[in-house]
XYZ file of N, CA and C in Angstrom:
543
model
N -0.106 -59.651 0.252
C -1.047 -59.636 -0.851
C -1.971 -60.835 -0.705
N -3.669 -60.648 -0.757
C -4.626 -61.544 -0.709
C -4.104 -62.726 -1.976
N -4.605 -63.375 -1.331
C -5.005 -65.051 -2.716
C -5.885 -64.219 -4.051
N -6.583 -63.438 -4.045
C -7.637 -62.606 -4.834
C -6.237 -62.191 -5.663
N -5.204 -61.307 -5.306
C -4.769 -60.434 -5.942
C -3.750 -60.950 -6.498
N -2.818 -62.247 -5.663
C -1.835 -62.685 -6.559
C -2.149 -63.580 -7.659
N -3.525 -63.907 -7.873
C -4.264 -64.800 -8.662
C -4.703 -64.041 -9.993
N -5.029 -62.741 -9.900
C -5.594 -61.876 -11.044
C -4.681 -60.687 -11.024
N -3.610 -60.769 -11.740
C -2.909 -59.652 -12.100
C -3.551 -58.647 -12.709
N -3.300 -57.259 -12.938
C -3.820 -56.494 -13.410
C -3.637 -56.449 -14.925
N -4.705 -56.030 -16.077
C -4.170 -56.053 -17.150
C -2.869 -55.012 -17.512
N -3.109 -54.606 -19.075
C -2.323 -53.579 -19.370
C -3.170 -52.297 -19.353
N -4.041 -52.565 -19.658
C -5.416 -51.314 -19.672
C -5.483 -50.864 -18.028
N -5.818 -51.987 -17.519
C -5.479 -51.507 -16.053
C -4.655 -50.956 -15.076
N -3.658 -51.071 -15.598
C -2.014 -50.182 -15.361
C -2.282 -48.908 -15.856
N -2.610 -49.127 -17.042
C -2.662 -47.318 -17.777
C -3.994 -46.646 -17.760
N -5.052 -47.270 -16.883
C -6.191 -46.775 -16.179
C -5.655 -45.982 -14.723
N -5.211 -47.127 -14.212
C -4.577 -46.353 -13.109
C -3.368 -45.337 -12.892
N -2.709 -45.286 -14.123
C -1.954 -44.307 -14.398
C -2.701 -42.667 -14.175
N -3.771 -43.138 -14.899
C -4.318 -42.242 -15.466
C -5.144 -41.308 -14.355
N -5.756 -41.924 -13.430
C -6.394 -41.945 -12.453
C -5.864 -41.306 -11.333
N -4.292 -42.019 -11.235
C -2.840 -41.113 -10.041
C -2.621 -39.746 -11.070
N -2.392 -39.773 -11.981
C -2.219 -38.070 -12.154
C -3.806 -37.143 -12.365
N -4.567 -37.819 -13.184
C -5.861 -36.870 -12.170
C -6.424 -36.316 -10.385
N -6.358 -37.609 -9.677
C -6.492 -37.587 -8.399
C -5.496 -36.510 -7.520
N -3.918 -36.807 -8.549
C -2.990 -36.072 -7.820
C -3.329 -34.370 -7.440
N -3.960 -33.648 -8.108
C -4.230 -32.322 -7.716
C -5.424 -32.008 -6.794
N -6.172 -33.587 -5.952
C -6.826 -33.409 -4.967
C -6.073 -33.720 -3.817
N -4.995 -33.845 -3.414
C -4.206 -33.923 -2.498
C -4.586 -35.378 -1.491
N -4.423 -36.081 -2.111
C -5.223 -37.919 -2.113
C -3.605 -38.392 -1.761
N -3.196 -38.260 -0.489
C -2.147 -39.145 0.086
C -1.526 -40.534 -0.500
N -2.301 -41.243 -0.305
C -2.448 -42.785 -0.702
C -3.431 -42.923 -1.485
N -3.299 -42.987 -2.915
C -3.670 -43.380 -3.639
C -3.784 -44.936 -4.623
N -5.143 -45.449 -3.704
C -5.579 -46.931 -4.162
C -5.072 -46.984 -5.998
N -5.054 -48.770 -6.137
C -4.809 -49.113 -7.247
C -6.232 -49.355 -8.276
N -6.559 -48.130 -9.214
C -7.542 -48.105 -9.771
C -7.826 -49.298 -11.306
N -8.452 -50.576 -11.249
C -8.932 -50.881 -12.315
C -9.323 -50.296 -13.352
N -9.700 -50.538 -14.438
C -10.373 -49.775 -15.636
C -11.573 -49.504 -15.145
N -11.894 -48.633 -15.400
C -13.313 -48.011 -15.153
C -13.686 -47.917 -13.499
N -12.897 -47.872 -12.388
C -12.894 -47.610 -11.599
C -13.024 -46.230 -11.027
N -13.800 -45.221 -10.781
C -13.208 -43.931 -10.461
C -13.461 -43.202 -9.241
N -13.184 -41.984 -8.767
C -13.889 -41.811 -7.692
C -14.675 -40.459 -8.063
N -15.857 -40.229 -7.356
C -17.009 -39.133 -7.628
C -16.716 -38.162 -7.024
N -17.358 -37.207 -7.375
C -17.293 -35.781 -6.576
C -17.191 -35.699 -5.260
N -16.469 -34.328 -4.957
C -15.550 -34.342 -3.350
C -14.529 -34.768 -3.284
N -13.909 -35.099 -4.248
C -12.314 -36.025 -4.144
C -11.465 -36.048 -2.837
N -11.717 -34.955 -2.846
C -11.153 -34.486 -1.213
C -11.328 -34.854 -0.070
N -12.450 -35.395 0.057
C -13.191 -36.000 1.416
C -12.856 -37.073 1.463
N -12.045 -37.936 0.465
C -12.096 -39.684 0.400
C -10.360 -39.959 1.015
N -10.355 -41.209 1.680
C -9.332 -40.766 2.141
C -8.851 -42.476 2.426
N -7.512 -42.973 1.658
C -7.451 -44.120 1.738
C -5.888 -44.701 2.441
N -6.002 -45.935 3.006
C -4.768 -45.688 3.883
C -3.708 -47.125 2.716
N -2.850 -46.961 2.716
C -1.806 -48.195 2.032
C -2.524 -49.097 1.501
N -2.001 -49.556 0.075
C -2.760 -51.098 -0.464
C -4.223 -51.377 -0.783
N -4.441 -49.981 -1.209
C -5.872 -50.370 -1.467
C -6.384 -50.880 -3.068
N -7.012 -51.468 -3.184
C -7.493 -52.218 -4.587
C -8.783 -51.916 -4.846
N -9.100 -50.761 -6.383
C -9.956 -50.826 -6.678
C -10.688 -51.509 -7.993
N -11.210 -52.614 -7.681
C -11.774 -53.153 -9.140
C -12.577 -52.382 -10.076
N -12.632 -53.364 -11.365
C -13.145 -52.699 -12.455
C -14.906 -52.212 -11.820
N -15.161 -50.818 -12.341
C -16.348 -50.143 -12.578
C -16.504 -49.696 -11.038
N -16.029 -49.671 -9.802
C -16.567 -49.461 -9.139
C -16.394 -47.837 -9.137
N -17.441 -47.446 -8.517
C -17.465 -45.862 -7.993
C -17.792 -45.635 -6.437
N -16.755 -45.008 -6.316
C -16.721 -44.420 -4.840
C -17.244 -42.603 -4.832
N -17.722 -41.897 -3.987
C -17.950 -40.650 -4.001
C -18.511 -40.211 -3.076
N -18.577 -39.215 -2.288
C -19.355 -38.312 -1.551
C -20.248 -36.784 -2.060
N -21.695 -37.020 -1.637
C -22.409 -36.089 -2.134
C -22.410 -35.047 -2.038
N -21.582 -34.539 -1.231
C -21.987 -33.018 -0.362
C -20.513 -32.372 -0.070
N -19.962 -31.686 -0.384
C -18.862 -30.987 0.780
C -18.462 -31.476 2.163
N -19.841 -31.483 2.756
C -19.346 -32.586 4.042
C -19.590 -33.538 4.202
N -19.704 -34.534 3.009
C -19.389 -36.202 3.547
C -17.853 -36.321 3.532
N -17.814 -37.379 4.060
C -16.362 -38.219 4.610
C -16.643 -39.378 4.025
N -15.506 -40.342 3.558
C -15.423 -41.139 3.233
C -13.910 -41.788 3.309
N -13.268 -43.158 4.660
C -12.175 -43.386 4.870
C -12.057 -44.965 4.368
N -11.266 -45.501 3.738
C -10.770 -46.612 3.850
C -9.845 -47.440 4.327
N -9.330 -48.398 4.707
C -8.247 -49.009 5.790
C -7.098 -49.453 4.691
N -6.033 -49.649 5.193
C -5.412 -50.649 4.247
C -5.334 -51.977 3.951
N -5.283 -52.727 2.856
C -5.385 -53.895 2.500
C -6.415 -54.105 2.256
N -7.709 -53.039 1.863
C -8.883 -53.214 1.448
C -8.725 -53.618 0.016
N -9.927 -54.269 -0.477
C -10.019 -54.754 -1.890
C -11.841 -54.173 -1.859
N -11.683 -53.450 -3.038
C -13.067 -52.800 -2.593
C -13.640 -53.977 -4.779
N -14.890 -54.403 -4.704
C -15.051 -55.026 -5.709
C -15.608 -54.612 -6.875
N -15.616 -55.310 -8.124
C -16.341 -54.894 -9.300
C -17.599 -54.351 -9.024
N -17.478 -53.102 -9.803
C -18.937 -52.422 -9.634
C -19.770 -51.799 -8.654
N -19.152 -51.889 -7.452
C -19.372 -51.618 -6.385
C -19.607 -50.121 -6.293
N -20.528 -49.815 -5.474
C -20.967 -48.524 -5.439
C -21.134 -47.958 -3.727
N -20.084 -47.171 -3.655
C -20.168 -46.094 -1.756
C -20.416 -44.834 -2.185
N -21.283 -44.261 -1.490
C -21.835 -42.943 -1.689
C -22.288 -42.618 -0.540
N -21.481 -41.196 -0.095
C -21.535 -41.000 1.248
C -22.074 -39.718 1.675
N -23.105 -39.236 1.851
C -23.765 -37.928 2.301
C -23.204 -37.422 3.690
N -22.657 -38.407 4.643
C -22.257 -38.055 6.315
C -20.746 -38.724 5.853
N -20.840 -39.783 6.161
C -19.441 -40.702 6.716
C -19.888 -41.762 6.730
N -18.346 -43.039 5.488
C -18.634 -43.904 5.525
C -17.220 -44.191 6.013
N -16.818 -45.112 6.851
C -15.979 -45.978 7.260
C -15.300 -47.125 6.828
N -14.434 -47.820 6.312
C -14.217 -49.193 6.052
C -13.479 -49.369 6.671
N -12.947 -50.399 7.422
C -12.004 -50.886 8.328
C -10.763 -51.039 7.533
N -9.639 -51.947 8.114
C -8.353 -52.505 7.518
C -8.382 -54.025 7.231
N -8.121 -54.429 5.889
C -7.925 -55.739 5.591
C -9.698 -56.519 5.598
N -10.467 -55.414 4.362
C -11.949 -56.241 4.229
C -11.901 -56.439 3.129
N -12.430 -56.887 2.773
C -13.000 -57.652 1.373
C -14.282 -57.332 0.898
N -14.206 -56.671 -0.331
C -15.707 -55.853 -0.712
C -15.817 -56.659 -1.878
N -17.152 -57.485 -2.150
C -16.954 -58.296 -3.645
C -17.826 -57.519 -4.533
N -17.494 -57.903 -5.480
C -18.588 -57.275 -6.856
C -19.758 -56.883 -6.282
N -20.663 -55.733 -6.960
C -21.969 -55.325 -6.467
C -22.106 -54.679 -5.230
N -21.456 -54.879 -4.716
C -21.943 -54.324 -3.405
C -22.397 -52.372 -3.224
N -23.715 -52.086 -2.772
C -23.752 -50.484 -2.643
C -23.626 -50.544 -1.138
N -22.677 -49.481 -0.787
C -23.033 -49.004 0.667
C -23.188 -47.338 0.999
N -24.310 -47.339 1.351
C -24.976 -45.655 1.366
C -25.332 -45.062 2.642
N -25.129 -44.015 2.960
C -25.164 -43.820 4.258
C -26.415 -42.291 4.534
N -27.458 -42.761 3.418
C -28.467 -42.002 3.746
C -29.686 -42.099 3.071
N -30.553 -41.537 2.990
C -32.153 -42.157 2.835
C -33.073 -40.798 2.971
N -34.218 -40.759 1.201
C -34.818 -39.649 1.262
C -36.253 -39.886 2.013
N -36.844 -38.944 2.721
C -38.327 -38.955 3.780
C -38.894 -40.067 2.273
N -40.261 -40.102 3.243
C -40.906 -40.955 2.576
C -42.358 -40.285 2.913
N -42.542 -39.283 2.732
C -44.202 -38.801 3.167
C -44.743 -38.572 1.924
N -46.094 -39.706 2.168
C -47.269 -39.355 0.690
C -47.814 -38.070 0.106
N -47.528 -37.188 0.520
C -48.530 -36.118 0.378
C -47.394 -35.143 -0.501
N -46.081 -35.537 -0.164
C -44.973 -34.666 -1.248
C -44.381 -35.743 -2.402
N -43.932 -34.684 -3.386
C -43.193 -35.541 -3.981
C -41.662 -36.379 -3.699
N -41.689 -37.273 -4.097
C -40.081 -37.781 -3.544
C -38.957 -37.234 -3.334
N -38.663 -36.300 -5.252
C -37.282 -35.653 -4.640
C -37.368 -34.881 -4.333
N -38.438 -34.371 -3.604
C -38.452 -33.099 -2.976
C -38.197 -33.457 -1.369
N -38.090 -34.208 -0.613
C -38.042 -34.430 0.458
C -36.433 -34.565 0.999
N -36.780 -33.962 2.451
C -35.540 -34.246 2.973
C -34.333 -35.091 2.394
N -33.536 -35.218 3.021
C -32.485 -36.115 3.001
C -31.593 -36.789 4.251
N -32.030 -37.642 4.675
C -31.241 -37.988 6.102
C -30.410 -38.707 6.321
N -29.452 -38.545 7.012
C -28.123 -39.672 6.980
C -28.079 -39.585 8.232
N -26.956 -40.951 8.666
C -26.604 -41.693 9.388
C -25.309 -42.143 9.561
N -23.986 -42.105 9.490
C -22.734 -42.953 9.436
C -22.663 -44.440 9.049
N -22.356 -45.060 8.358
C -21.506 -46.018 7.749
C -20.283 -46.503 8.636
N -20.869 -47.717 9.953
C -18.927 -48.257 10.153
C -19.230 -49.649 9.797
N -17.852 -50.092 8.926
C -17.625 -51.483 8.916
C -16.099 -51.938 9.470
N -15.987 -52.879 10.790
C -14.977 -52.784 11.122
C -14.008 -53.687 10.093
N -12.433 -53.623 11.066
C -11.465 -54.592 10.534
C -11.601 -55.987 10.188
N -11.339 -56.271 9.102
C -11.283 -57.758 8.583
C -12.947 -58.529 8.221
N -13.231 -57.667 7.761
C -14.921 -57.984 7.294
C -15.056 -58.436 5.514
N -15.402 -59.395 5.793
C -15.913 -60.026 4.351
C -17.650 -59.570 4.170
N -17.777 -58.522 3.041
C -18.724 -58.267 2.245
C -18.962 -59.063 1.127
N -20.155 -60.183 0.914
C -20.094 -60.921 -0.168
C -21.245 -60.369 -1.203
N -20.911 -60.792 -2.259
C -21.630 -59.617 -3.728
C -23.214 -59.475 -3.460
N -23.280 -58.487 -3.661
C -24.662 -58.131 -3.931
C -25.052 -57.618 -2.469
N -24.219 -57.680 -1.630
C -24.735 -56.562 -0.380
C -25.170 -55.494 -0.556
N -26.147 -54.898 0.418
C -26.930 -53.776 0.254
C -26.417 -53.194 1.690
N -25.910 -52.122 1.907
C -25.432 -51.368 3.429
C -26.228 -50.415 3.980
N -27.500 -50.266 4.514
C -28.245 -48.908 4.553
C -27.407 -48.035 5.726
N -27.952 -46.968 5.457
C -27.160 -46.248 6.484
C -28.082 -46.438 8.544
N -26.957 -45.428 8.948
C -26.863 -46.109 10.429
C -26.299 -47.897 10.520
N -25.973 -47.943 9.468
C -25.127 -49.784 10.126
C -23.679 -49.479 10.800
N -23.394 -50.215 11.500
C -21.966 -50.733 11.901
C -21.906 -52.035 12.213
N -21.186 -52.160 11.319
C -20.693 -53.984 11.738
C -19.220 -54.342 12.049
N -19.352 -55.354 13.003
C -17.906 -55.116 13.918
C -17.147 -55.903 13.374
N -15.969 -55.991 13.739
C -14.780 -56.375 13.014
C -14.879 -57.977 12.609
N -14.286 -58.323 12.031
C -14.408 -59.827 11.856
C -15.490 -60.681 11.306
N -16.649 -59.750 10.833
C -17.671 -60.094 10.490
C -17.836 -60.624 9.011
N -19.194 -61.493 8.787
C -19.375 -61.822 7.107
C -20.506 -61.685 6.984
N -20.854 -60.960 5.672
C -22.224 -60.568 5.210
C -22.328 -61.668 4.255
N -23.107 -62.481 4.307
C -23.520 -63.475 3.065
C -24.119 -62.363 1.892
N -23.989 -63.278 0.545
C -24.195 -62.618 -0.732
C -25.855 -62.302 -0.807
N -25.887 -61.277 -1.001
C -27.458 -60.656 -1.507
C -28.405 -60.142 -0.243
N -27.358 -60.028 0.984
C -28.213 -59.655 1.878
C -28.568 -58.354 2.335
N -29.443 -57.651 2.636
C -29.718 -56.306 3.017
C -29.854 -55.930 4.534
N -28.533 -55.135 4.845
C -28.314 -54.994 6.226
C -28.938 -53.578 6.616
N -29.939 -53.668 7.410
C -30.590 -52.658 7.475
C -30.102 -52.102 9.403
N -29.515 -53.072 10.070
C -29.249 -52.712 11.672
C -27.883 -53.072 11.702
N -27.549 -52.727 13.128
C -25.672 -53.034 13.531
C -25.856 -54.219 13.483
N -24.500 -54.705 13.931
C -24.109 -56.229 14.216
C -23.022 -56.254 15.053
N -22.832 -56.619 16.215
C -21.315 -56.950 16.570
C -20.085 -57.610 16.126
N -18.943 -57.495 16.683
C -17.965 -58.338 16.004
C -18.283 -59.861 15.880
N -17.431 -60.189 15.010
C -17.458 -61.826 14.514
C -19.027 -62.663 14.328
N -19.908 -61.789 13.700
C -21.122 -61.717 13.305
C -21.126 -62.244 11.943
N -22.102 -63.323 11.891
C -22.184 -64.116 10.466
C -23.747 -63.587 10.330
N -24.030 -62.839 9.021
C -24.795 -62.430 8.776
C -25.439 -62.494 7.189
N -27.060 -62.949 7.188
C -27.333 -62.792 6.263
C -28.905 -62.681 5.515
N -29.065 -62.301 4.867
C -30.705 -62.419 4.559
C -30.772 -61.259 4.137
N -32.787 -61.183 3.647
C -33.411 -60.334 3.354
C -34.277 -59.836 4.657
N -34.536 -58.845 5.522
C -33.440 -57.932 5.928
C -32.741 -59.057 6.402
N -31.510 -58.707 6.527
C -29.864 -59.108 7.159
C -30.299 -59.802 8.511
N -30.349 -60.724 9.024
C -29.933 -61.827 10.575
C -28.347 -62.177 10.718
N -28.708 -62.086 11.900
C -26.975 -62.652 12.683
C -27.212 -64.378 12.257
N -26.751 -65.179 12.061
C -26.509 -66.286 12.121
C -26.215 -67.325 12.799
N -25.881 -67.990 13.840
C -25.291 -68.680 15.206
C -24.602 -69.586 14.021
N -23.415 -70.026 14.587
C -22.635 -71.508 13.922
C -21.323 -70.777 14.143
């Protein structure tokens, strides 16, 4: 168990949130079923989401896939954070043992952008979502789709990762830079 988790026990609301949450989820056939905060839930497709041992979901976040065929996997020992928002049109990935803090969206698709139509009328295009093992996401990350970032990596807070990154990549900004140090 992280320093995060033996430090902030869960309330009582949060026990009987997540109660609540394991016998809803249970009739989507959800193997491993993460530990849901209050107001934590997961979105349409239930089915497609797929989480491995020890997973922690904080308060408000929403997880979901848009379509019948998105995918959406998580690792174990993930801590996914407050408010946090994954929404997956293709496939999103999370490695084993990352750290997702408050805020964070990670989306794995993007509508055309041509002047001459209206917005939601346009396509819809996706890309895959990988974030490898042992990756620290710090709050307020933005994930566009087509990223993969390799294992061991850290996204500084508020940055918008718009390309890959290799492993043990310190990363951060508006768009997202690798870092040297």
């Amino acid at each position: 168990m992280n320093q995060f988790r033996k430090l902030n026990k869960p309330t009582f609301l949060d026990r009987m949130w997540n109660l609540s949450r394991k016998i809803l989820y249970s009739r989507f056939n959800i193997k491993q079923t993460p530990f849901f905060e209050f107001g934590a839930y997961l979105y349409r497709f239930k089915k497609n989401i797929k989480f491995q041992s020890n997973v922690y979901i904080k308060r408000n976040a929403v997880i979901g896939c848009a379509n019948p065929n998105a995918f959406i996997s998580v690792g174990e020992n993930t801590t996914i954070g407050n408010g946090t928002i994954m929404i997956s049109s293709e496939k999103i990935i999370i490695g084993n043992n990352c750290m997702i803090a408050p805020y964070v969206h990670i989306v794995d698709s993007n509508h055309g952008m041509e002047p001459d139509k209206p917005y939601n009328q346009q396509e819809n295009f996706t890309s895959p979502v990988v974030i490898g093992d042992n990756t620290w996401i710090g709050s307020g990350v933005v994930i566009l789709s087509g990223v993969s970032i390799g294992s061991g990596s850290i996204i500084g807070a508020g940055s918008v990762v718009t390309k890959s990154f290799p492993s043990n990549s310190k990363i951060m900004g508006i768009p997202a830079k690798k870092k040297d140090n």
